[in-house]
Coordinates of C-alpha atoms in Angstrom, one line a residue:
M11 CA 101.0 137.3 109.6
N12 CA 102.7 140.3 108.0
D13 CA 101.0 143.1 106.0
T14 CA 102.1 141.7 102.6
V15 CA 100.3 138.4 103.3
R16 CA 97.2 140.2 104.6
K17 CA 97.0 142.4 101.5
F18 CA 97.5 139.3 99.2
G19 CA 94.9 137.4 101.2
G20 CA 92.5 140.3 100.8
K21 CA 93.0 140.3 97.0
M22 CA 92.4 136.6 96.8
T23 CA 89.3 136.9 99.0
D24 CA 88.0 139.7 96.7
L25 CA 88.5 137.4 93.6
V26 CA 86.7 134.6 95.3
R27 CA 83.7 136.7 96.4
S28 CA 83.4 138.4 93.0
E29 CA 83.2 134.9 91.5
H30 CA 86.5 134.7 89.8
P31 CA 87.7 131.4 91.2
V32 CA 89.9 130.4 88.2
A33 CA 91.8 133.7 88.5
A34 CA 92.3 133.1 92.2
R35 CA 93.5 129.5 91.6
R36 CA 96.0 130.6 88.9
T37 CA 97.3 133.4 91.1
L38 CA 97.7 131.1 94.1
A39 CA 99.6 128.5 92.0
L40 CA 101.9 131.2 90.6
V41 CA 102.6 132.7 94.0
F42 CA 103.3 129.2 95.5
R43 CA 105.9 128.5 92.9
A44 CA 107.4 132.0 93.1
Y45 CA 107.7 132.0 96.8
G46 CA 109.2 128.5 96.9
D47 CA 111.8 129.4 94.3
A48 CA 112.6 132.6 96.2
V49 CA 113.3 130.7 99.4
R50 CA 115.1 127.9 97.7
F51 CA 117.6 130.2 95.9
S52 CA 118.0 132.7 98.7
S53 CA 121.3 132.8 100.6
G54 CA 122.3 133.6 104.1
G55 CA 120.0 133.6 107.1
D56 CA 119.9 130.8 109.7
L57 CA 118.2 128.1 107.6
L58 CA 120.1 125.1 106.3
P59 CA 120.2 124.9 102.5
A60 CA 118.2 121.7 102.7
R61 CA 115.4 123.5 104.5
R62 CA 115.3 126.1 101.7
Y63 CA 115.2 123.2 99.2
V64 CA 112.3 121.5 100.8
M65 CA 110.2 124.7 100.8
G66 CA 110.9 125.0 97.0
F67 CA 109.9 121.5 96.1
C68 CA 106.8 121.4 98.4
N69 CA 105.6 124.7 97.0
R70 CA 106.0 123.4 93.4
K71 CA 104.1 120.2 94.3
M72 CA 101.2 122.2 95.8
A73 CA 101.1 124.5 92.8
D74 CA 101.0 121.6 90.4
S75 CA 98.1 120.0 92.3
I76 CA 95.8 122.9 91.6
A77 CA 97.2 124.3 88.4
R78 CA 95.3 122.2 85.9
P79 CA 91.8 120.7 86.6
G80 CA 91.3 117.0 86.2
R81 CA 94.9 115.9 86.7
A82 CA 95.3 115.5 90.4
A83 CA 94.0 113.0 92.9
V84 CA 92.7 114.2 96.3
V85 CA 94.1 112.0 99.0
S86 CA 94.2 111.9 102.8
L87 CA 97.5 112.5 104.6
F88 CA 98.1 108.8 105.3
T89 CA 97.2 107.5 101.9
P90 CA 100.3 105.7 100.4
C91 CA 101.1 107.9 97.4
E92 CA 103.9 105.9 95.9
I93 CA 101.5 104.5 93.3
F94 CA 100.5 108.0 92.2
E95 CA 104.1 109.1 92.1
A96 CA 105.0 106.1 89.9
L97 CA 102.1 107.0 87.5
G98 CA 103.0 110.7 87.4
I99 CA 99.7 111.8 89.0
P100 CA 99.9 114.9 91.3
V101 CA 98.1 114.7 94.7
M102 CA 96.1 117.2 96.7
V103 CA 96.2 116.8 100.5
P104 CA 93.7 118.7 102.7
E105 CA 96.2 119.1 105.6
G106 CA 98.8 120.6 103.2
L107 CA 96.6 122.6 100.9
S108 CA 94.7 124.1 103.8
C109 CA 97.9 125.2 105.5
Y110 CA 98.9 127.0 102.3
M111 CA 95.6 128.8 102.2
T112 CA 96.1 130.0 105.8
A113 CA 99.7 131.0 105.0
S114 CA 98.3 133.0 102.0
G115 CA 95.9 134.9 104.3
C116 CA 92.8 133.8 102.5
D117 CA 91.5 131.0 104.9
R118 CA 88.4 132.8 106.1
V119 CA 86.5 133.1 102.8
F120 CA 86.8 129.3 102.3
L121 CA 85.9 128.4 105.9
E122 CA 82.9 130.7 105.9
K123 CA 81.7 129.3 102.6
A124 CA 81.8 125.8 103.9
E125 CA 79.8 126.8 107.0
E126 CA 77.3 128.6 104.8
C127 CA 76.8 125.3 103.0
G128 CA 76.0 123.5 106.3
V129 CA 79.4 122.2 107.4
P130 CA 79.5 122.4 111.2
E131 CA 81.9 124.7 113.0
T132 CA 83.2 121.7 114.9
L133 CA 84.5 119.9 111.8
C134 CA 88.3 119.8 111.5
S135 CA 89.3 123.1 109.8
Y136 CA 91.7 121.4 107.4
H137 CA 88.9 119.5 105.9
K138 CA 86.4 122.3 106.2
M139 CA 88.8 124.5 104.2
L140 CA 89.0 122.0 101.3
I141 CA 85.2 121.8 101.1
G142 CA 85.0 125.6 101.1
M143 CA 87.6 125.7 98.2
A144 CA 85.4 123.3 96.3
E145 CA 82.2 125.2 96.9
T146 CA 83.8 128.4 95.7
G147 CA 85.2 126.8 92.6
V148 CA 88.9 127.5 93.6
L149 CA 89.6 123.8 94.1
P150 CA 89.7 122.2 90.7
K151 CA 87.7 119.0 89.9
P152 CA 90.1 116.1 90.7
R153 CA 90.6 113.0 88.7
M154 CA 89.7 110.8 91.6
I155 CA 89.6 110.6 95.4
V156 CA 91.4 108.1 97.6
N157 CA 91.4 108.2 101.4
T158 CA 91.9 105.9 104.3
T159 CA 90.0 105.2 107.5
M160 CA 93.1 106.0 109.6
V161 CA 93.4 108.5 112.4
C162 CA 90.9 111.1 111.3
D163 CA 87.1 110.8 111.5
A164 CA 86.8 113.8 109.2
N165 CA 88.1 111.7 106.4
Q166 CA 84.9 109.8 106.2
L167 CA 82.8 113.0 105.8
S168 CA 84.9 115.4 103.8
F169 CA 86.1 113.0 101.1
R170 CA 82.7 111.5 100.6
Y171 CA 81.3 115.1 100.3
L172 CA 83.8 116.0 97.7
A173 CA 83.3 112.8 95.7
E174 CA 79.6 113.5 95.5
Y175 CA 80.1 117.2 94.8
F176 CA 82.5 116.6 91.9
D177 CA 81.0 113.3 90.8
V178 CA 84.3 111.6 90.6
P179 CA 85.4 108.0 91.5
H180 CA 86.1 107.5 95.2
L181 CA 88.0 104.7 96.9
V182 CA 88.3 104.2 100.7
L183 CA 91.1 102.0 102.2
D184 CA 89.8 100.3 105.3
V185 CA 92.7 100.2 107.8
P186 CA 92.4 97.8 110.8
D187 CA 93.8 98.9 114.2
A188 CA 96.2 96.0 114.8
C189 CA 99.1 94.7 112.8
S190 CA 98.7 91.0 112.2
A191 CA 99.5 88.6 109.4
G192 CA 95.8 88.5 108.5
N193 CA 95.4 92.3 108.5
I194 CA 98.5 92.7 106.4
R195 CA 96.9 90.4 103.8
Y196 CA 93.6 92.2 104.1
L197 CA 95.2 95.6 103.6
S198 CA 97.7 94.6 100.9
D199 CA 94.8 93.2 98.9
Q200 CA 93.1 96.6 99.1
L201 CA 96.3 98.3 98.0
R202 CA 96.4 96.1 94.9
R203 CA 92.8 97.0 94.2
M204 CA 93.8 100.7 94.7
K205 CA 96.4 100.2 92.0
D206 CA 93.7 98.8 89.6
F207 CA 91.4 101.6 90.6
V208 CA 94.0 104.3 89.8
E209 CA 95.0 102.6 86.5
K210 CA 91.3 102.4 85.4
H211 CA 90.5 106.1 86.2
S212 CA 93.8 107.6 85.0
G213 CA 94.0 105.6 81.8
R214 CA 97.7 104.8 82.7
A215 CA 99.3 101.4 83.3
L216 CA 101.6 101.1 86.3
D217 CA 105.2 100.3 85.2
E218 CA 106.4 97.8 87.8
G219 CA 110.0 98.9 87.3
K220 CA 109.1 102.6 88.0
F221 CA 107.1 101.5 91.0
R222 CA 110.0 99.5 92.5
K223 CA 112.3 102.6 92.0
T224 CA 109.7 104.8 93.7
M225 CA 109.5 102.3 96.6
L226 CA 113.3 102.2 96.8
R227 CA 113.4 106.0 97.0
A228 CA 110.8 106.0 99.7
S229 CA 112.7 103.4 101.7
E230 CA 116.0 105.4 101.4
T231 CA 114.2 108.6 102.3
L232 CA 112.9 107.1 105.5
E233 CA 116.3 105.7 106.4
N234 CA 117.9 109.1 105.8
Y235 CA 115.4 110.7 108.0
R236 CA 116.0 108.2 110.8
R237 CA 119.7 109.2 110.6
C238 CA 118.7 112.9 110.6
L239 CA 116.8 112.4 113.9
S240 CA 119.8 110.7 115.4
L241 CA 122.0 113.6 114.4
K242 CA 119.5 116.1 115.8
S243 CA 119.4 114.3 119.1
V244 CA 122.9 115.7 119.9
R245 CA 122.9 118.9 117.9
Y246 CA 121.1 122.3 117.9
E247 CA 119.5 123.4 114.6
S248 CA 117.9 126.8 114.1
I249 CA 114.6 125.9 112.5
R250 CA 111.2 127.5 112.2
M251 CA 107.9 125.7 112.9
T252 CA 107.0 125.9 109.2
Y253 CA 109.7 123.5 108.3
H254 CA 108.5 120.8 110.6
M255 CA 105.3 120.8 108.5
M256 CA 107.4 120.7 105.3
D257 CA 108.9 117.5 106.7
A258 CA 105.5 116.0 107.2
L259 CA 104.7 116.6 103.5
A260 CA 108.0 115.2 102.3
L261 CA 107.6 112.0 104.4
H262 CA 103.9 111.4 103.6
P263 CA 102.3 112.5 100.3
F264 CA 105.6 113.2 98.6
L265 CA 107.4 110.1 99.9
G266 CA 109.0 108.3 97.0
T267 CA 109.8 111.4 95.0
E268 CA 113.3 112.2 93.7
E269 CA 113.0 115.6 95.5
G270 CA 112.1 114.0 98.8
L271 CA 115.2 111.7 98.6
K272 CA 117.5 114.6 97.6
Y273 CA 116.1 116.7 100.5
T274 CA 116.9 114.0 103.2
E275 CA 120.3 113.4 101.7
M276 CA 121.1 117.1 101.9
L277 CA 119.7 117.4 105.4
K278 CA 121.7 114.4 106.7
K279 CA 125.0 115.9 105.4
E280 CA 124.2 119.4 106.7
L281 CA 123.1 118.2 110.2
A282 CA 126.3 116.2 110.5
R283 CA 128.3 119.4 110.1
L284 CA 126.6 121.2 113.0
P285 CA 128.5 121.4 116.3
L286 CA 127.7 118.8 119.0
L287 CA 126.0 119.7 122.2
Q288 CA 128.8 119.7 124.8
P289 CA 128.3 117.9 128.2
G290 CA 127.6 120.5 130.9
E291 CA 127.0 123.2 128.4
K292 CA 123.9 125.4 129.1
R293 CA 121.5 124.5 126.3
R294 CA 118.1 125.5 125.1
S295 CA 115.1 123.6 126.3
R296 CA 114.3 120.9 123.8
I297 CA 110.6 120.6 122.9
L298 CA 108.8 117.7 121.3
W299 CA 105.6 118.8 119.6
V300 CA 102.7 116.4 119.5
H301 CA 100.2 116.8 116.6
M302 CA 99.9 119.6 114.0
M303 CA 101.6 123.0 114.5
P304 CA 100.0 126.5 114.3
Y305 CA 103.0 127.6 112.2
W306 CA 101.0 130.6 110.8
Q307 CA 100.5 132.0 114.4
D308 CA 103.4 134.4 114.6
S309 CA 103.0 134.9 118.4
I310 CA 103.7 131.2 119.0
S311 CA 106.2 130.4 116.2
D312 CA 108.2 133.6 117.1
M313 CA 108.5 132.4 120.7
F314 CA 110.8 129.6 119.4
R315 CA 112.3 131.4 116.5
Y316 CA 113.6 134.3 118.6
H317 CA 113.7 132.6 122.1
A318 CA 117.3 132.1 123.0
D319 CA 116.4 129.3 125.5
A320 CA 114.0 127.0 123.7
E321 CA 113.6 125.0 120.4
V322 CA 111.1 122.7 118.9
V323 CA 113.3 119.7 118.0
C324 CA 110.8 117.4 116.3
C325 CA 107.1 116.6 115.8
D326 CA 105.5 113.2 116.2
V327 CA 103.3 113.6 113.0
T328 CA 106.4 114.1 110.9
F329 CA 107.9 110.7 111.6
D330 CA 105.2 108.4 112.9
N331 CA 106.6 105.0 111.9
Y332 CA 109.8 103.0 112.0
S333 CA 108.5 100.4 109.5
V334 CA 110.9 99.4 106.7
L335 CA 109.6 99.5 103.1
D336 CA 110.6 96.6 100.8
P337 CA 110.6 97.4 97.1
E338 CA 110.3 93.7 96.3
Q339 CA 107.1 93.4 98.4
P340 CA 105.6 96.8 97.9
Y341 CA 101.9 96.1 98.8
E342 CA 102.7 94.1 101.9
S343 CA 105.3 96.6 103.2
L344 CA 103.0 99.5 102.6
A345 CA 100.3 97.7 104.4
R346 CA 102.6 97.0 107.3
Q347 CA 103.7 100.6 107.4
M348 CA 100.1 101.8 107.7
L349 CA 99.1 99.3 110.3
Q350 CA 102.1 100.1 112.5
N351 CA 101.7 103.8 112.2
S352 CA 101.8 105.3 115.7
L353 CA 98.7 107.4 115.0
N354 CA 96.6 104.3 114.0
G355 CA 94.7 102.4 116.6
P356 CA 94.5 103.1 120.3
S357 CA 95.9 106.3 121.8
E358 CA 98.3 104.2 124.0
R359 CA 100.3 103.4 120.8
R360 CA 100.8 107.0 120.0
I361 CA 101.8 107.8 123.7
R362 CA 104.4 105.0 123.6
R363 CA 105.8 106.3 120.3
V364 CA 106.0 109.8 121.7
L365 CA 107.8 108.6 124.8
K366 CA 110.3 106.6 122.7
L367 CA 111.0 109.7 120.5
A368 CA 111.3 111.9 123.5
R369 CA 114.0 109.7 125.0
Q370 CA 115.8 109.3 121.7
M371 CA 115.9 113.1 121.1
D372 CA 116.9 114.0 124.6
I373 CA 113.7 116.1 125.1
D374 CA 113.1 118.4 128.1
G375 CA 109.4 119.0 127.7
I376 CA 106.4 118.1 125.5
V377 CA 103.7 120.4 124.0
Y378 CA 100.5 118.4 123.2
F379 CA 98.6 120.5 120.7
C380 CA 94.8 120.0 120.8
H381 CA 93.8 121.1 117.3
W382 CA 90.2 122.2 117.3
G383 CA 88.0 119.5 115.7
C384 CA 90.4 116.6 116.1
K385 CA 88.5 114.4 118.5
Q386 CA 91.1 111.7 118.7
T387 CA 93.8 114.1 119.9
L388 CA 91.5 116.0 122.2
G389 CA 90.1 112.9 123.8
A390 CA 93.5 111.5 124.7
S391 CA 95.0 114.7 126.1
A392 CA 94.5 113.9 129.8
M393 CA 95.8 110.4 129.5
A394 CA 98.8 111.5 127.4
K395 CA 99.7 114.3 129.8
E396 CA 99.6 111.9 132.8
A397 CA 101.8 109.3 131.0
F398 CA 104.3 111.8 129.8
E399 CA 104.7 113.5 133.2
Q400 CA 105.0 110.1 135.0
A401 CA 107.8 109.4 132.6
G402 CA 109.6 112.6 133.6
F403 CA 108.6 114.9 130.8
P404 CA 106.8 118.2 131.8
T405 CA 103.8 118.6 129.4
L406 CA 101.8 121.5 128.2
V407 CA 98.3 120.7 126.8
L408 CA 97.7 123.7 124.4
D409 CA 94.4 124.3 122.8
G410 CA 94.4 126.0 119.4
D411 CA 93.7 125.5 115.7
G412 CA 96.2 124.4 113.0
C413 CA 94.7 126.5 110.2
D414 CA 91.6 128.6 111.2
T415 CA 92.8 132.0 112.2
R416 CA 89.4 132.9 113.6
N417 CA 89.7 130.1 116.3
V418 CA 92.5 131.1 118.6
Q419 CA 93.0 132.8 121.9
D420 CA 96.3 134.4 121.1
G421 CA 97.0 136.1 124.3
Q422 CA 96.1 133.2 126.5
M423 CA 98.2 130.8 124.4
M424 CA 101.2 133.1 124.6
T425 CA 100.8 133.4 128.4
R426 CA 100.6 129.6 128.9
M427 CA 103.5 128.9 126.5
G428 CA 105.7 131.5 128.1
A429 CA 105.0 130.1 131.6
F430 CA 105.8 126.6 130.3
L431 CA 109.1 127.7 128.8
E432 CA 110.0 129.4 132.1
Q433 CA 109.2 126.2 133.9
L434 CA 111.5 124.2 131.7
E435 CA 114.3 126.7 132.0
A436 CA 114.0 126.5 135.8
L437 CA 114.3 122.7 135.7
R438 CA 117.5 122.7 133.6

């Protein structure tokens, strides 16, 4: 974290502590937009133009979600947001917004506020951050809250807390573990009720034509990204860890947007122009990252940004499903997508998905990131490591925190990561 970010974070912290949350919120929204535009319209450097574009549009979406109170819906990362997009309702996502707070250098004031209000230290820091933003007044009152029961236990605590705190309508989508005909009907019925719920509490009627167009864009975006992964499997791209998280936003809460589709179309064309990896050529160690990334942690991200012999090729959270969306059956195909998500259900499903992705992307090693507070990921770490290594993929289980800067052992993490990269280089 550079000095400029630290100074900015200090100013935002001062505004929050001096009880000027509206000024802090407006400043954050302004800076998000300005930084996104600065990256988008910059030239040169080692980033593909598509990567600069995705930073610009994700920053604008984040700014829009907090700029005006009462407009946005708070949603979990795996909530299907195509309905909100078709209705023109911005969404706030804990996993995204919390990352932006950390990147702005002002995470501690929100995390400490949440803990002062009784939130335990062991709660996932992404969700703890959102609660702290609400308690300080920086998070504006949303129009409604919609979350799923998928993947994250913190969903069931933080979203209920926020719904009671703001006194806003709250809907929970109950997602079964298995994908069966009965479960598809069960979940698609809930998605239809979600549509009715959003219409009721937004005062807007869903235009079925717009919804189909949104679903078509979502389907085309996912197909483009499948092609992007295929292209990356035989090419090297200079990419920073931050942009893997931008992909996660583009393919989850912002799936179905015009910007998301344009981004994947740009990326597909630009990746196709990169040179192919040549047989017998000495190459960088290709890493598959499992779970969230500590992109804000310069010591770790710089190891890949400046390391001549290693690259993070992909992340399993970015593309966690091969399901095909059908604009003519939107609710059923969205239900199928959620049920077949590799992070939904037993850990074995995620392990199989990671192994399939590792083989597809010609991976040399796997980093399994145990984000503090994520019990599902932590609990499966030993089983995952054993399965990956039995399949021939050296694996590093790395403890850390995706967005709480107080909760890292920087030196220890660098030592372990450095040793792992040396191991992979020796095996090549």
